Coordinates of C-alpha atoms and ligand atoms in Angstrom, one line a residue:
M1 CA 59.4 112.6 97.7
A2 CA 60.9 110.8 100.7
T3 CA 58.9 110.9 103.9
T4 CA 60.6 110.6 107.2
K5 CA 59.0 108.9 110.1
Q6 CA 58.8 111.1 113.2
T7 CA 60.5 109.2 116.0
T8 CA 61.9 110.1 119.3
R9 CA 65.5 109.2 119.8
T10 CA 67.6 109.1 122.9
K11 CA 71.1 110.3 123.2
T12 CA 73.2 109.3 126.2
V13 CA 74.5 112.2 128.2
L14 CA 77.6 111.5 130.2
P15 CA 79.6 113.7 132.5
A16 CA 83.3 114.3 131.9
V17 CA 85.2 111.6 133.7
K18 CA 88.6 112.1 135.3
S19 CA 90.9 109.1 135.6
G20 CA 89.9 107.0 138.6
Q21 CA 86.7 109.0 139.2
K22 CA 83.5 107.0 139.9
K23 CA 80.8 107.4 137.2
T24 CA 77.9 109.2 138.8
V25 CA 75.4 111.1 136.8
K26 CA 73.2 113.8 138.5
S27 CA 69.7 114.0 137.4
T28 CA 68.7 117.6 136.5
T29 CA 65.6 118.9 134.7
A30 CA 65.9 121.8 132.4
K31 CA 63.2 123.6 130.5
N32 CA 62.2 121.7 127.3
V33 CA 64.8 119.0 127.9
R34 CA 64.0 115.7 129.5
L35 CA 67.1 114.7 131.4
T36 CA 67.0 111.3 133.1
N37 CA 70.0 109.9 134.9
T38 CA 71.7 108.8 131.7
T39 CA 69.7 110.0 128.6
W40 CA 67.7 112.8 127.2
A41 CA 65.4 112.6 124.3
Y42 CA 65.9 114.2 121.0
A43 CA 63.0 114.7 118.7
A44 CA 63.8 113.7 115.2
A45 CA 64.9 116.8 113.1
P46 CA 64.5 115.6 109.5
E47 CA 65.7 117.7 106.7
S48 CA 62.9 118.4 104.3
A49 CA 63.0 116.6 101.0
D50 CA 60.1 118.7 99.5
H51 CA 62.4 121.1 97.7
I52 CA 64.3 118.5 95.6
S53 CA 63.3 117.2 92.3
I54 CA 64.4 113.7 91.2
K55 CA 63.2 112.4 87.9
E56 CA 61.9 108.8 87.6
Q57 CA 64.4 108.0 85.0
Y58 CA 67.8 109.4 84.0
D59 CA 69.5 109.1 80.6
L60 CA 73.2 109.3 79.7
F61 CA 74.6 112.8 79.5
I62 CA 76.5 112.8 76.2
N63 CA 77.5 115.8 74.0
G64 CA 75.5 118.2 76.1
K65 CA 72.2 116.2 75.9
F66 CA 70.5 113.5 77.9
V67 CA 70.3 110.5 75.5
K68 CA 68.8 107.1 75.8
P69 CA 71.3 104.2 76.3
S70 CA 71.7 102.0 73.2
S71 CA 70.9 98.9 75.3
K72 CA 67.6 100.6 76.3
K73 CA 68.3 99.2 79.8
Y74 CA 68.0 101.0 83.1
F75 CA 68.9 100.0 86.6
A76 CA 67.5 101.1 90.0
T77 CA 69.3 103.3 92.5
V78 CA 68.0 102.7 96.0
S79 CA 68.2 104.6 99.2
P80 CA 70.3 102.4 101.6
S81 CA 68.4 103.8 104.6
T82 CA 64.9 102.8 103.4
E83 CA 65.8 100.1 100.8
K84 CA 63.4 101.8 98.5
K85 CA 64.1 102.7 94.8
I86 CA 64.7 106.4 94.3
S87 CA 65.0 106.5 90.6
E88 CA 66.4 104.5 87.7
V89 CA 69.4 105.3 85.6
A90 CA 70.6 104.3 82.2
E91 CA 73.0 101.3 81.7
A92 CA 75.6 102.3 79.2
N93 CA 77.5 99.9 77.0
E94 CA 80.6 100.1 74.8
K95 CA 78.6 101.8 72.0
D96 CA 77.6 104.6 74.3
I97 CA 81.1 105.0 75.7
D98 CA 82.4 105.2 72.2
L99 CA 79.9 108.0 71.5
A100 CA 80.8 109.8 74.8
V101 CA 84.6 109.6 74.2
K102 CA 84.2 110.7 70.5
S103 CA 82.1 113.7 71.7
A104 CA 84.7 114.6 74.3
K105 CA 87.5 114.3 71.6
A106 CA 85.5 116.5 69.2
A107 CA 84.9 119.1 71.9
Y108 CA 88.6 119.1 72.8
D109 CA 89.7 119.5 69.1
T110 CA 87.2 122.1 68.2
T111 CA 86.5 124.3 71.2
W112 CA 87.8 123.5 74.7
G113 CA 91.4 122.6 73.9
K114 CA 91.8 125.9 72.0
M115 CA 89.9 128.2 74.4
P116 CA 92.0 130.7 76.4
G117 CA 92.3 129.9 80.1
K118 CA 90.4 133.1 81.2
E119 CA 87.4 132.0 79.1
R120 CA 87.5 128.4 80.5
A121 CA 87.6 129.9 84.0
K122 CA 84.3 131.7 83.5
Y123 CA 82.5 128.4 82.8
I124 CA 84.1 126.7 85.8
Y125 CA 83.1 129.6 88.1
R126 CA 79.6 129.4 86.7
I127 CA 79.3 125.7 87.5
A128 CA 80.6 126.4 91.0
R129 CA 78.1 129.1 91.6
L130 CA 75.2 127.1 90.2
M131 CA 76.2 124.2 92.5
Q132 CA 76.3 126.5 95.5
E133 CA 72.8 127.9 94.7
R134 CA 71.5 124.4 94.7
A135 CA 73.6 123.1 97.6
R136 CA 70.7 122.1 99.8
E137 CA 69.2 120.0 97.0
F138 CA 72.5 118.3 96.4
A139 CA 73.0 117.6 100.1
V140 CA 69.6 115.9 100.4
I141 CA 70.0 113.8 97.3
E142 CA 73.5 112.8 98.4
S143 CA 72.2 111.6 101.7
M144 CA 69.3 109.8 100.2
D145 CA 71.3 108.0 97.5
G146 CA 74.4 107.2 99.5
G147 CA 73.2 107.0 103.1
K148 CA 75.6 109.6 104.7
P149 CA 74.2 111.9 107.4
I150 CA 72.8 115.2 106.1
R151 CA 75.1 117.0 108.5
E152 CA 78.1 115.7 106.5
S153 CA 76.7 116.1 103.0
R154 CA 75.5 119.6 103.9
D155 CA 78.6 120.8 105.8
I156 CA 81.4 118.8 104.1
D157 CA 80.7 117.1 100.7
I158 CA 78.8 119.8 98.9
P159 CA 80.7 122.9 100.1
L160 CA 84.0 121.2 99.4
A161 CA 82.8 120.1 95.9
C162 CA 81.8 123.8 95.2
N163 CA 85.2 125.0 96.5
H164 CA 87.1 122.6 94.2
F165 CA 85.4 124.2 91.2
F166 CA 86.1 127.7 92.6
Y167 CA 89.7 126.9 93.3
Y168 CA 90.5 125.3 90.0
A169 CA 88.6 128.1 88.1
G170 CA 91.2 130.4 89.6
W171 CA 94.1 128.3 88.1
A172 CA 92.7 128.2 84.5
D173 CA 94.3 131.4 83.4
K174 CA 97.4 131.1 85.6
L175 CA 98.9 127.8 84.4
E176 CA 102.2 129.5 83.5
Y177 CA 102.5 130.5 87.1
A178 CA 101.8 127.0 88.3
F179 CA 104.5 125.7 86.0
P180 CA 107.0 128.6 85.6
N181 CA 109.3 128.5 82.5
R182 CA 107.4 125.4 81.2
H183 CA 104.6 125.2 78.6
P184 CA 101.8 123.2 80.1
K185 CA 99.6 121.6 77.4
P186 CA 96.3 119.6 78.0
L187 CA 96.3 115.9 77.4
G188 CA 93.0 115.5 75.5
V189 CA 90.2 113.3 76.8
A190 CA 90.2 112.3 80.5
G191 CA 88.3 109.1 81.4
Q192 CA 87.3 109.5 85.1
I193 CA 85.9 106.8 87.3
I194 CA 84.8 107.4 90.8
P195 CA 83.5 105.5 93.9
W196 CA 80.4 105.8 96.1
N197 CA 81.8 107.2 99.3
F198 CA 81.9 110.9 98.3
P199 CA 80.0 110.9 95.0
L200 CA 79.8 114.6 94.2
L201 CA 83.1 115.6 95.9
M202 CA 84.9 112.9 93.9
A203 CA 83.3 114.2 90.7
A204 CA 84.5 117.7 91.6
W205 CA 88.0 116.5 92.4
K206 CA 88.2 115.0 88.9
I207 CA 86.3 117.4 86.7
A208 CA 87.5 120.7 88.0
P209 CA 91.3 120.3 87.4
A210 CA 90.7 118.6 84.1
L211 CA 88.6 121.5 82.8
A212 CA 91.0 124.1 84.2
T213 CA 93.9 122.6 82.3
G214 CA 91.9 122.4 79.0
N215 CA 91.0 118.7 78.9
T216 CA 87.6 117.2 78.2
V217 CA 85.9 114.6 80.3
V218 CA 84.0 111.3 80.3
L219 CA 83.0 110.5 83.9
K220 CA 81.4 107.4 85.4
P221 CA 79.9 107.6 88.9
A222 CA 79.5 104.5 91.0
E223 CA 76.5 102.3 90.3
T224 CA 75.0 102.9 93.9
T225 CA 75.4 106.7 93.9
P226 CA 74.8 108.1 90.4
L227 CA 72.2 110.8 91.2
T228 CA 74.4 113.8 92.3
A229 CA 76.6 113.3 89.2
L230 CA 73.5 113.4 87.0
K231 CA 72.3 116.5 88.8
L232 CA 75.7 118.0 88.1
A233 CA 75.1 117.2 84.4
E234 CA 71.9 119.3 84.6
I235 CA 74.0 122.2 86.0
I236 CA 76.6 121.7 83.4
Q237 CA 73.9 122.0 80.7
E238 CA 72.5 125.1 82.4
S239 CA 76.0 126.7 82.6
G240 CA 76.3 126.7 78.8
L241 CA 79.5 124.7 78.8
P242 CA 80.2 123.7 75.2
D243 CA 78.6 120.4 74.2
G244 CA 80.8 117.3 74.8
V245 CA 83.3 119.0 77.2
V246 CA 81.8 116.9 80.1
N247 CA 80.0 113.7 79.5
I248 CA 78.5 111.6 82.3
V249 CA 77.8 108.0 81.8
T250 CA 76.2 105.5 84.2
G251 CA 76.5 101.8 84.5
F252 CA 78.5 99.0 86.1
G253 CA 82.2 98.0 86.2
N254 CA 82.2 97.1 82.5
V255 CA 81.5 100.8 81.7
G256 CA 84.5 101.8 83.7
A257 CA 86.6 99.2 81.8
A258 CA 85.3 100.5 78.4
I259 CA 86.4 104.0 79.3
V260 CA 89.8 102.8 80.4
N261 CA 90.3 100.8 77.2
H262 CA 89.0 103.3 74.7
P263 CA 91.9 104.3 72.4
L264 CA 90.9 108.0 72.3
V265 CA 91.2 108.3 76.1
N266 CA 94.5 110.0 76.9
K267 CA 94.3 110.0 80.7
V268 CA 92.7 107.8 83.3
A269 CA 91.8 109.2 86.7
F270 CA 90.5 106.6 89.0
T271 CA 89.4 106.6 92.6
G272 CA 88.3 103.2 94.0
S273 CA 89.6 99.9 95.3
T274 CA 93.1 98.7 95.0
P275 CA 92.1 95.5 93.0
V276 CA 90.4 97.6 90.3
G277 CA 93.3 100.1 90.4
K278 CA 95.7 97.2 89.6
Y279 CA 93.4 96.0 86.8
I280 CA 93.5 99.5 85.3
Q281 CA 97.3 99.7 85.5
K282 CA 97.6 96.4 83.6
A283 CA 95.0 97.5 81.1
I284 CA 96.9 100.7 80.2
A285 CA 100.4 99.2 80.3
G286 CA 102.2 99.8 77.0
T287 CA 99.8 102.6 76.0
N288 CA 100.6 106.4 76.1
K289 CA 97.7 106.9 78.6
K290 CA 98.6 108.8 81.7
A291 CA 97.0 107.7 85.0
T292 CA 96.4 108.8 88.6
L293 CA 95.1 106.2 90.9
E294 CA 93.6 107.0 94.3
L295 CA 93.1 103.6 96.0
G296 CA 92.4 102.0 99.4
G297 CA 93.9 102.8 102.8
K298 CA 94.3 101.6 106.3
A299 CA 95.5 104.6 108.2
A300 CA 97.4 104.6 111.5
H301 CA 96.0 107.0 114.0
I302 CA 98.6 107.4 116.8
I303 CA 97.9 108.8 120.3
F304 CA 100.8 109.7 122.5
D305 CA 100.5 110.0 126.3
D306 CA 101.2 113.8 126.1
A307 CA 98.2 114.3 123.8
P308 CA 95.1 116.2 124.9
I309 CA 93.0 113.1 125.6
D310 CA 89.5 114.5 125.2
Q311 CA 90.3 116.1 121.8
A312 CA 92.1 113.0 120.7
V313 CA 89.0 110.8 121.5
E314 CA 86.9 113.2 119.4
G315 CA 89.6 112.8 116.7
I316 CA 89.4 109.0 116.9
V317 CA 85.5 109.2 116.6
N318 CA 85.8 111.6 113.7
G319 CA 88.5 109.5 112.1
I320 CA 86.6 106.2 111.9
F321 CA 82.9 106.8 112.5
F322 CA 82.7 109.8 110.2
N323 CA 80.7 108.8 107.0
Q324 CA 80.2 105.3 108.5
G325 CA 83.9 104.6 108.0
H326 CA 83.4 104.8 104.2
V327 CA 86.5 106.9 103.9
C328 CA 89.7 105.8 102.2
C329 CA 91.8 107.8 104.7
A330 CA 89.7 106.6 107.7
G331 CA 91.7 106.2 110.9
S332 CA 91.0 102.5 111.0
R333 CA 94.0 101.4 113.0
L334 CA 94.4 103.1 116.4
F335 CA 97.8 103.0 118.2
V336 CA 97.5 104.2 121.8
Q337 CA 100.6 104.6 124.0
E338 CA 100.3 101.8 126.6
N339 CA 100.2 104.0 129.8
I340 CA 97.1 105.9 128.6
A341 CA 95.4 103.0 126.8
E342 CA 92.9 102.2 129.5
L343 CA 91.8 105.8 129.9
V344 CA 91.5 106.4 126.2
I345 CA 89.5 103.2 125.6
K346 CA 87.2 104.0 128.5
K347 CA 86.5 107.5 127.2
L348 CA 86.1 106.2 123.7
K349 CA 83.5 103.6 124.8
R350 CA 81.6 106.3 126.6
R351 CA 81.7 108.6 123.6
M352 CA 80.5 105.7 121.3
E353 CA 77.4 105.3 123.5
T354 CA 76.4 108.9 122.6
L355 CA 76.6 108.4 118.8
L356 CA 73.2 108.3 117.1
V357 CA 72.9 105.8 114.2
G358 CA 69.9 106.1 111.9
D359 CA 68.1 108.2 109.3
P360 CA 70.6 110.0 107.2
L361 CA 68.2 112.9 106.7
D362 CA 67.9 113.5 110.4
K363 CA 70.1 116.4 111.5
N364 CA 70.9 114.6 114.8
T365 CA 72.3 111.6 113.1
D366 CA 76.0 110.9 113.6
I367 CA 76.3 107.6 111.7
G368 CA 74.0 107.1 108.6
A369 CA 73.4 104.0 106.5
I370 CA 76.0 101.7 105.1
N371 CA 76.1 102.4 101.3
S372 CA 74.8 99.0 100.1
K373 CA 73.7 95.6 101.2
E374 CA 76.9 94.1 99.7
Q375 CA 79.1 96.6 101.7
L376 CA 77.2 95.7 104.9
A377 CA 77.8 92.0 104.2
K378 CA 81.5 92.7 103.8
I379 CA 81.6 94.6 107.1
K380 CA 79.8 91.8 108.9
H381 CA 82.2 89.3 107.4
Y382 CA 85.1 91.3 109.0
L383 CA 83.2 91.5 112.4
N384 CA 83.0 87.7 112.5
L385 CA 86.6 87.3 111.3
G386 CA 87.9 89.7 113.9
Q387 CA 86.3 87.6 116.7
K388 CA 87.5 84.4 115.1
E389 CA 91.0 85.8 115.0
G390 CA 90.8 86.3 118.8
A391 CA 90.2 90.0 119.1
E392 CA 87.7 91.3 121.6
M393 CA 84.8 93.2 119.9
Y394 CA 82.9 96.0 121.5
Q395 CA 79.9 97.7 120.0
S396 CA 77.8 100.6 121.2
N397 CA 74.4 99.8 122.7
C398 CA 72.5 102.0 120.3
A399 CA 69.3 100.8 118.6
L400 CA 69.4 100.3 114.8
P401 CA 66.5 101.1 112.5
S402 CA 64.5 98.0 111.5
K403 CA 64.8 98.8 107.8
G404 CA 67.9 99.8 105.8
Y405 CA 71.6 98.8 106.0
F406 CA 73.1 100.0 109.3
C407 CA 76.1 99.0 111.4
K408 CA 76.9 99.9 115.1
P409 CA 80.1 101.7 115.7
T410 CA 82.6 98.9 116.6
I411 CA 86.0 98.6 118.1
F412 CA 88.3 95.6 118.4
L413 CA 90.7 95.3 121.3
H414 CA 93.6 92.9 121.7
T415 CA 94.4 92.9 118.0
S416 CA 97.9 92.1 116.6
Q417 CA 99.7 93.2 113.4
S418 CA 99.0 89.8 111.8
H419 CA 95.2 90.0 112.1
R420 CA 93.4 90.5 108.9
I421 CA 91.2 93.1 110.5
V422 CA 94.4 95.1 111.1
Q423 CA 95.9 94.5 107.6
E424 CA 92.8 94.8 105.3
E425 CA 90.6 97.7 104.4
I426 CA 87.1 97.1 105.9
F427 CA 85.5 100.4 104.8
G428 CA 83.0 100.5 107.7
P429 CA 82.8 102.0 111.2
V430 CA 85.2 99.4 112.6
L431 CA 88.4 100.3 114.5
A432 CA 91.2 97.9 115.4
I433 CA 93.1 99.1 118.5
Q434 CA 96.7 98.3 119.4
T435 CA 99.1 99.7 122.0
F436 CA 102.7 100.7 121.8
R437 CA 105.5 101.9 124.1
T438 CA 108.1 103.7 122.0
I439 CA 108.2 105.9 118.9
E440 CA 110.3 103.4 117.0
E441 CA 107.8 100.6 117.7
V442 CA 104.8 102.6 116.5
I443 CA 106.5 103.8 113.3
E444 CA 107.5 100.2 112.5
K445 CA 103.9 99.0 113.2
A446 CA 102.2 101.9 111.4
N447 CA 104.3 101.3 108.2
N448 CA 103.9 97.5 108.3
I449 CA 101.0 97.5 105.9
P450 CA 100.5 97.4 102.1
Y451 CA 98.7 100.8 102.1
G452 CA 100.1 104.4 102.6
L453 CA 97.3 106.9 102.2
S454 CA 97.0 108.8 105.4
A455 CA 97.9 108.8 109.1
G456 CA 97.2 110.9 112.2
V457 CA 99.3 111.9 115.2
W458 CA 98.2 113.4 118.6
T459 CA 100.9 114.8 120.8
D460 CA 101.8 118.0 122.6
K461 CA 105.3 118.0 121.1
G462 CA 106.0 119.6 117.7
S463 CA 109.3 117.7 117.5
K464 CA 107.5 114.4 117.7
I465 CA 105.1 115.5 114.9
F466 CA 108.0 116.4 112.6
N467 CA 109.8 113.2 113.5
L468 CA 106.8 111.1 112.6
T469 CA 105.7 113.0 109.5
S470 CA 109.1 112.3 108.0
K471 CA 109.0 108.6 108.8
L472 CA 105.4 107.6 108.3
R473 CA 104.9 106.3 104.7
A474 CA 101.6 108.0 104.2
G475 CA 100.6 110.7 101.7
V476 CA 98.7 112.8 104.3
V477 CA 99.6 113.0 108.0
W478 CA 97.2 115.0 110.2
A479 CA 98.6 116.4 113.5
N480 CA 96.2 117.0 116.4
T481 CA 93.2 116.8 114.0
Y482 CA 91.8 114.3 111.5
N483 CA 90.0 114.1 108.2
K484 CA 90.6 117.7 107.3
F485 CA 90.3 118.5 103.6
D486 CA 90.9 121.6 101.6
P487 CA 91.0 122.2 97.8
T488 CA 94.4 123.8 98.1
S489 CA 96.0 120.7 99.7
P490 CA 97.3 117.8 97.6
F491 CA 95.9 114.4 98.5
G492 CA 97.2 110.9 97.4
G493 CA 99.0 107.8 98.5
Y494 CA 102.1 105.7 98.6
K495 CA 102.4 102.0 98.0
E496 CA 99.1 100.2 97.2
S497 CA 97.2 103.4 98.0
G498 CA 98.0 104.6 94.5
F499 CA 100.0 107.4 92.8
G500 CA 99.5 110.9 91.7
R501 CA 98.0 113.7 93.7
E502 CA 94.6 115.4 93.6
G503 CA 93.9 118.9 95.0
G504 CA 96.2 121.9 95.1
I505 CA 98.6 122.9 92.5
H506 CA 99.7 119.2 92.4
G507 CA 96.3 118.3 91.1
L508 CA 97.0 120.1 87.9
M509 CA 100.0 118.0 87.1
G510 CA 98.1 114.9 86.2
Y511 CA 96.3 116.7 83.4
V512 CA 99.2 118.4 81.5
T513 CA 102.3 117.6 79.6
L514 CA 105.2 120.0 80.2
Ligands
NAP1 P1 85.6 100.0 93.3 O1 84.8 98.8 93.3 O2 87.0 99.9 92.8 O3 84.8 101.0 92.3 C1 85.2 102.3 92.0 C2 84.7 102.7 90.6 O4 85.3 101.8 89.6 C3 83.2 102.5 90.5 O5 82.6 103.5 89.6 C4 83.1 101.1 89.8 O6 81.9 100.9 89.1 C5 84.3 101.2 88.8 N1 84.8 99.9 88.4 C6 84.5 98.6 88.9 N2 85.2 97.7 88.1 C7 85.9 98.4 87.2 C8 86.8 98.0 86.1 N3 87.1 96.7 85.9 N4 87.3 98.9 85.4 C9 87.0 100.3 85.6 N5 86.2 100.7 86.5 C10 85.6 99.8 87.3 O7 85.6 100.8 94.6 P2 84.3 101.1 95.5 O8 84.0 99.9 96.3 O9 83.3 101.8 94.7 O10 84.9 102.3 96.5 C11 85.6 101.9 97.6 C12 87.1 102.0 97.5 O11 87.5 103.3 97.0 C13 87.8 101.8 98.7 O12 88.9 100.8 98.5 C14 88.4 103.1 99.1 O13 89.5 103.1 99.8 C15 88.6 103.7 97.7 N6 88.7 105.2 97.8 C16 89.9 105.8 97.7 C17 90.0 107.1 97.7 C18 91.3 107.8 97.6 O14 91.4 109.0 97.4 N7 92.5 107.1 97.7 C19 88.9 107.9 97.9 C20 87.6 107.3 98.0 C21 87.6 105.9 97.9 P3 80.7 100.2 89.8 O15 80.3 101.1 91.0 O16 79.6 100.2 88.8 O17 81.1 98.8 90.2
MG2 MG1 72.0 104.5 95.9

């Protein structure tokens, strides 16, 4: 399969800098490590792709079988780091969606909707275990298809996806404890549409609670990252899940729209952009369909002067450069208290110089490939716009691979609330930085945005954390950490970031009537 070119990469090594201290770097030579005055060399450490199997062509997964699309059309899925085709997947149309939804409805009526929770749980556990057994394969395919560093797909996406199945398997026979003195009933067929930033994890967020509560599913992955969902279909087949309980259909936006508009769909679970979320809300208005919408974000990441600065800088890096900034809850607006701004920015710039951008399959890589050519063009548009708006752009000096879609980690200084780079979701490794003096000011600025998905606070004072968490209009607020996820915690937004919660006991609510 994929071959990775052996290259030698350099990583800048910098000493800890105290405020006001001159930057001097001593040259030392250790065994096996070439240490020059600013850099040492890392040999590439590519994850092997020999153990994975990707078919040349994938069909639609409907009623427990892989079936040809009625259009007979297929489209390519490419690796954003090599620009090469990996495989081709079926392009569904309305006829296929009708078949998938009817299969899900039949499975709901005849088997899954009637099955006792403890029996459903066994299937969900089995899916979790099979995923876990093939975790390495999933991680490699996720990085190849979507561009994220193997370190993230291996340590975050895949384990979390498995854990969602394990967690919700545990709820399947305990729904009366989740909803005491109520009688939770499944809704029927759930139409689920997911984006490209966490392909397998988003599929797990959607499928696991739906199955635990007795619903059946038609899921559509994003057009640029369909492969791990199709591998999941193979696992579902292997698990012996009754035919039609989960159907996975690939295609473009019109496929998503066909699912949303199908009269036999009882629930729409969507994660994606705010414009498509608004379209879905209009489409289902006046119907009995339930919906949960997880949409865009523009999180405020707030650093107070009593924060542990070095940890906070790591938090900032993790908040915006993690997964190339392709994170709905990315800490894309940084608010630093004025008296420490200079120091924080200095340390941040130094840390940015150490980030390695490149081959997603290399275990050294910090920042992988931007998911698609279109997304890279969108990010570049915002980089130009930010400069035109008068902000000062700083990018790390790292080299970018000559092939593939890559973007240097970028920060904008001297931004203001009215700048579009501050107000709009960029969905790339781009951070807009502002300063503040008082708590009231930062709350006002943080909330002055159409989104309300997440926020982060760094301070030594618990009272400040509690004060802010009650006043920030964000579904998730992290304190002295960032981008931490857990299947037991609910996740979701306020305002234009959507409604409904996924994860935790709250994640069951969107799939039942009480
Ligand atoms: P997107 O363009 O809205 O696409 C999301 C999904 O919807 C894709 O599968 C897409 O299919 C499908 N779709 C497109 N048009 C549709 C329509 N008219 N009806 C139904 N489905 C349709 O979003 P994206 O660019 O893939 O993902 C990035 C966005 O997702 C960002 O805004 C991000 O903040 C958000 N996001 C939110 C969360 C959260 O939990 N709040 C999590 C992750 C991402 P195609 O791929 O074929 O176009
Ligand atoms: Mg792809």
